mmCIF file of C-alpha atoms in Angstrom:
data_model
loop_
_atom_site.group_PDB
_atom_site.id
_atom_site.type_symbol
_atom_site.label_atom_id
_atom_site.label_comp_id
_atom_site.label_asym_id
_atom_site.label_seq_id
_atom_site.Cartn_x
_atom_site.Cartn_y
_atom_site.Cartn_z
ATOM 1 C CA UNK A 1 -176.073 63.410 99.682
ATOM 2 C CA UNK A 2 -176.865 64.782 96.430
ATOM 3 C CA UNK A 3 -179.518 63.646 93.746
ATOM 4 C CA UNK A 4 -178.603 61.990 90.721
ATOM 5 C CA UNK A 5 -178.616 64.083 87.686
ATOM 6 C CA UNK A 6 -181.763 63.591 85.596
ATOM 7 C CA UNK A 7 -181.438 60.462 82.898
ATOM 8 C CA UNK A 8 -181.775 63.010 79.829
ATOM 9 C CA UNK A 9 -178.198 64.825 81.223
ATOM 10 C CA UNK A 10 -176.684 61.705 81.558
ATOM 11 C CA UNK A 11 -177.188 59.547 78.140
ATOM 12 C CA UNK A 12 -174.528 60.587 75.726
ATOM 13 C CA UNK A 13 -175.677 62.721 72.631
ATOM 14 C CA UNK A 14 -175.813 60.302 69.655
ATOM 15 C CA UNK A 15 -175.103 62.135 66.546
ATOM 16 C CA UNK A 16 -177.660 61.205 63.493
ATOM 17 C CA UNK A 17 -176.478 58.865 60.613
ATOM 18 C CA UNK A 18 -175.708 61.812 58.093
ATOM 19 C CA UNK A 19 -173.378 63.777 61.025
ATOM 20 C CA UNK A 20 -171.416 60.391 61.608
ATOM 21 C CA UNK A 21 -171.001 60.262 57.895
ATOM 22 C CA UNK A 22 -169.557 63.573 58.409
ATOM 23 C CA UNK A 23 -167.152 63.174 60.879
ATOM 24 C CA UNK A 24 -166.037 60.212 59.496
ATOM 25 C CA UNK A 25 -164.909 62.391 56.403
ATOM 26 C CA UNK A 26 -163.697 64.809 58.463
ATOM 27 C CA UNK A 27 -161.474 62.422 59.842
ATOM 28 C CA UNK A 28 -162.568 62.394 63.494
ATOM 29 C CA UNK A 29 -161.837 58.640 63.356
ATOM 30 C CA UNK A 30 -159.159 57.844 61.551
ATOM 31 C CA UNK A 31 -157.034 57.634 64.382
ATOM 32 C CA UNK A 32 -158.639 55.049 65.951
ATOM 33 C CA UNK A 33 -158.839 52.897 62.726
ATOM 34 C CA UNK A 34 -156.163 50.533 61.484
ATOM 35 C CA UNK A 35 -156.873 51.056 57.932
ATOM 36 C CA UNK A 36 -157.023 54.723 56.770
ATOM 37 C CA UNK A 37 -160.313 56.506 55.533
ATOM 38 C CA UNK A 38 -160.342 56.228 51.351
ATOM 39 C CA UNK A 39 -164.083 58.429 50.507
ATOM 40 C CA UNK A 40 -162.957 59.920 47.405
ATOM 41 C CA UNK A 41 -166.378 60.903 46.669
ATOM 42 C CA UNK A 42 -168.622 62.124 50.312
ATOM 43 C CA UNK A 43 -171.163 62.304 47.542
ATOM 44 C CA UNK A 44 -171.154 58.737 46.664
ATOM 45 C CA UNK A 45 -173.519 55.827 47.932
ATOM 46 C CA UNK A 46 -171.368 54.044 50.670
ATOM 47 C CA UNK A 47 -171.715 50.385 50.675
ATOM 48 C CA UNK A 48 -171.540 47.977 53.686
ATOM 49 C CA UNK A 49 -170.591 44.331 54.009
ATOM 50 C CA UNK A 50 -172.306 42.101 56.948
ATOM 51 C CA UNK A 51 -170.743 38.422 57.607
ATOM 52 C CA UNK A 52 -172.706 36.001 59.925
ATOM 53 C CA UNK A 53 -171.539 34.123 62.231
ATOM 54 C CA UNK A 54 -172.086 30.357 62.979
ATOM 55 C CA UNK A 55 -168.215 29.264 64.034
ATOM 56 C CA UNK A 56 -166.243 27.771 60.960
ATOM 57 C CA UNK A 57 -169.028 27.329 58.601
ATOM 58 C CA UNK A 58 -169.457 30.603 58.465
ATOM 59 C CA UNK A 59 -166.022 31.367 57.989
ATOM 60 C CA UNK A 60 -165.854 29.182 55.215
ATOM 61 C CA UNK A 61 -169.057 30.276 53.638
ATOM 62 C CA UNK A 62 -167.915 34.004 53.968
ATOM 63 C CA UNK A 63 -164.400 32.738 51.797
ATOM 64 C CA UNK A 64 -166.596 31.422 49.228
ATOM 65 C CA UNK A 65 -168.506 34.740 49.232
ATOM 66 C CA UNK A 66 -165.830 36.988 49.191
ATOM 67 C CA UNK A 67 -163.640 34.977 46.592
ATOM 68 C CA UNK A 68 -167.134 35.055 44.268
ATOM 69 C CA UNK A 69 -167.170 39.263 45.112
ATOM 70 C CA UNK A 70 -163.967 39.103 44.219
ATOM 71 C CA UNK A 71 -163.710 37.405 40.646
ATOM 72 C CA UNK A 72 -166.614 40.075 40.016
ATOM 73 C CA UNK A 73 -164.509 43.153 40.795
ATOM 74 C CA UNK A 74 -167.158 44.090 43.183
ATOM 75 C CA UNK A 75 -165.110 43.110 46.781
ATOM 76 C CA UNK A 76 -163.013 46.486 46.685
ATOM 77 C CA UNK A 77 -166.177 48.535 46.579
ATOM 78 C CA UNK A 78 -167.162 48.125 50.162
ATOM 79 C CA UNK A 79 -166.830 50.956 52.421
ATOM 80 C CA UNK A 80 -168.212 49.198 55.451
ATOM 81 C CA UNK A 81 -167.331 45.819 56.940
ATOM 82 C CA UNK A 82 -169.205 44.235 60.004
ATOM 83 C CA UNK A 83 -169.097 40.686 61.526
ATOM 84 C CA UNK A 84 -170.478 38.436 63.882
ATOM 85 C CA UNK A 85 -168.886 35.464 65.302
ATOM 86 C CA UNK A 86 -167.540 33.529 62.262
ATOM 87 C CA UNK A 87 -167.831 36.232 60.120
ATOM 88 C CA UNK A 88 -165.036 37.671 62.207
ATOM 89 C CA UNK A 89 -162.378 34.854 60.960
ATOM 90 C CA UNK A 90 -162.291 35.830 57.455
ATOM 91 C CA UNK A 91 -163.194 39.225 58.522
ATOM 92 C CA UNK A 92 -160.145 40.164 60.409
ATOM 93 C CA UNK A 93 -158.393 38.443 57.431
ATOM 94 C CA UNK A 94 -159.968 40.691 55.555
ATOM 95 C CA UNK A 95 -159.204 44.230 57.259
ATOM 96 C CA UNK A 96 -155.484 43.160 57.683
ATOM 97 C CA UNK A 97 -154.993 42.272 53.748
ATOM 98 C CA UNK A 98 -156.783 45.342 52.221
#
């Protein structure tokens, strides 16, 4: 029986945020994404939208939030979407619709 490798060699290396963005801009994750990556200017700020959980109440709240953002012309300005629980109801619809 051999000794297990040291903990440092078992842990995967994690890229820095800047490295992650460069990998994504380069298309590394494009095959795993249902929506093609459409970053036109890699030097611009990236924005994310986080939709909270809470069942059907949060789903209806997030729908109202998205409707308000759409009316203001801001909804298409988000590059990333993060959802939890009820936020996923609207998030999955929006991801398929975009």
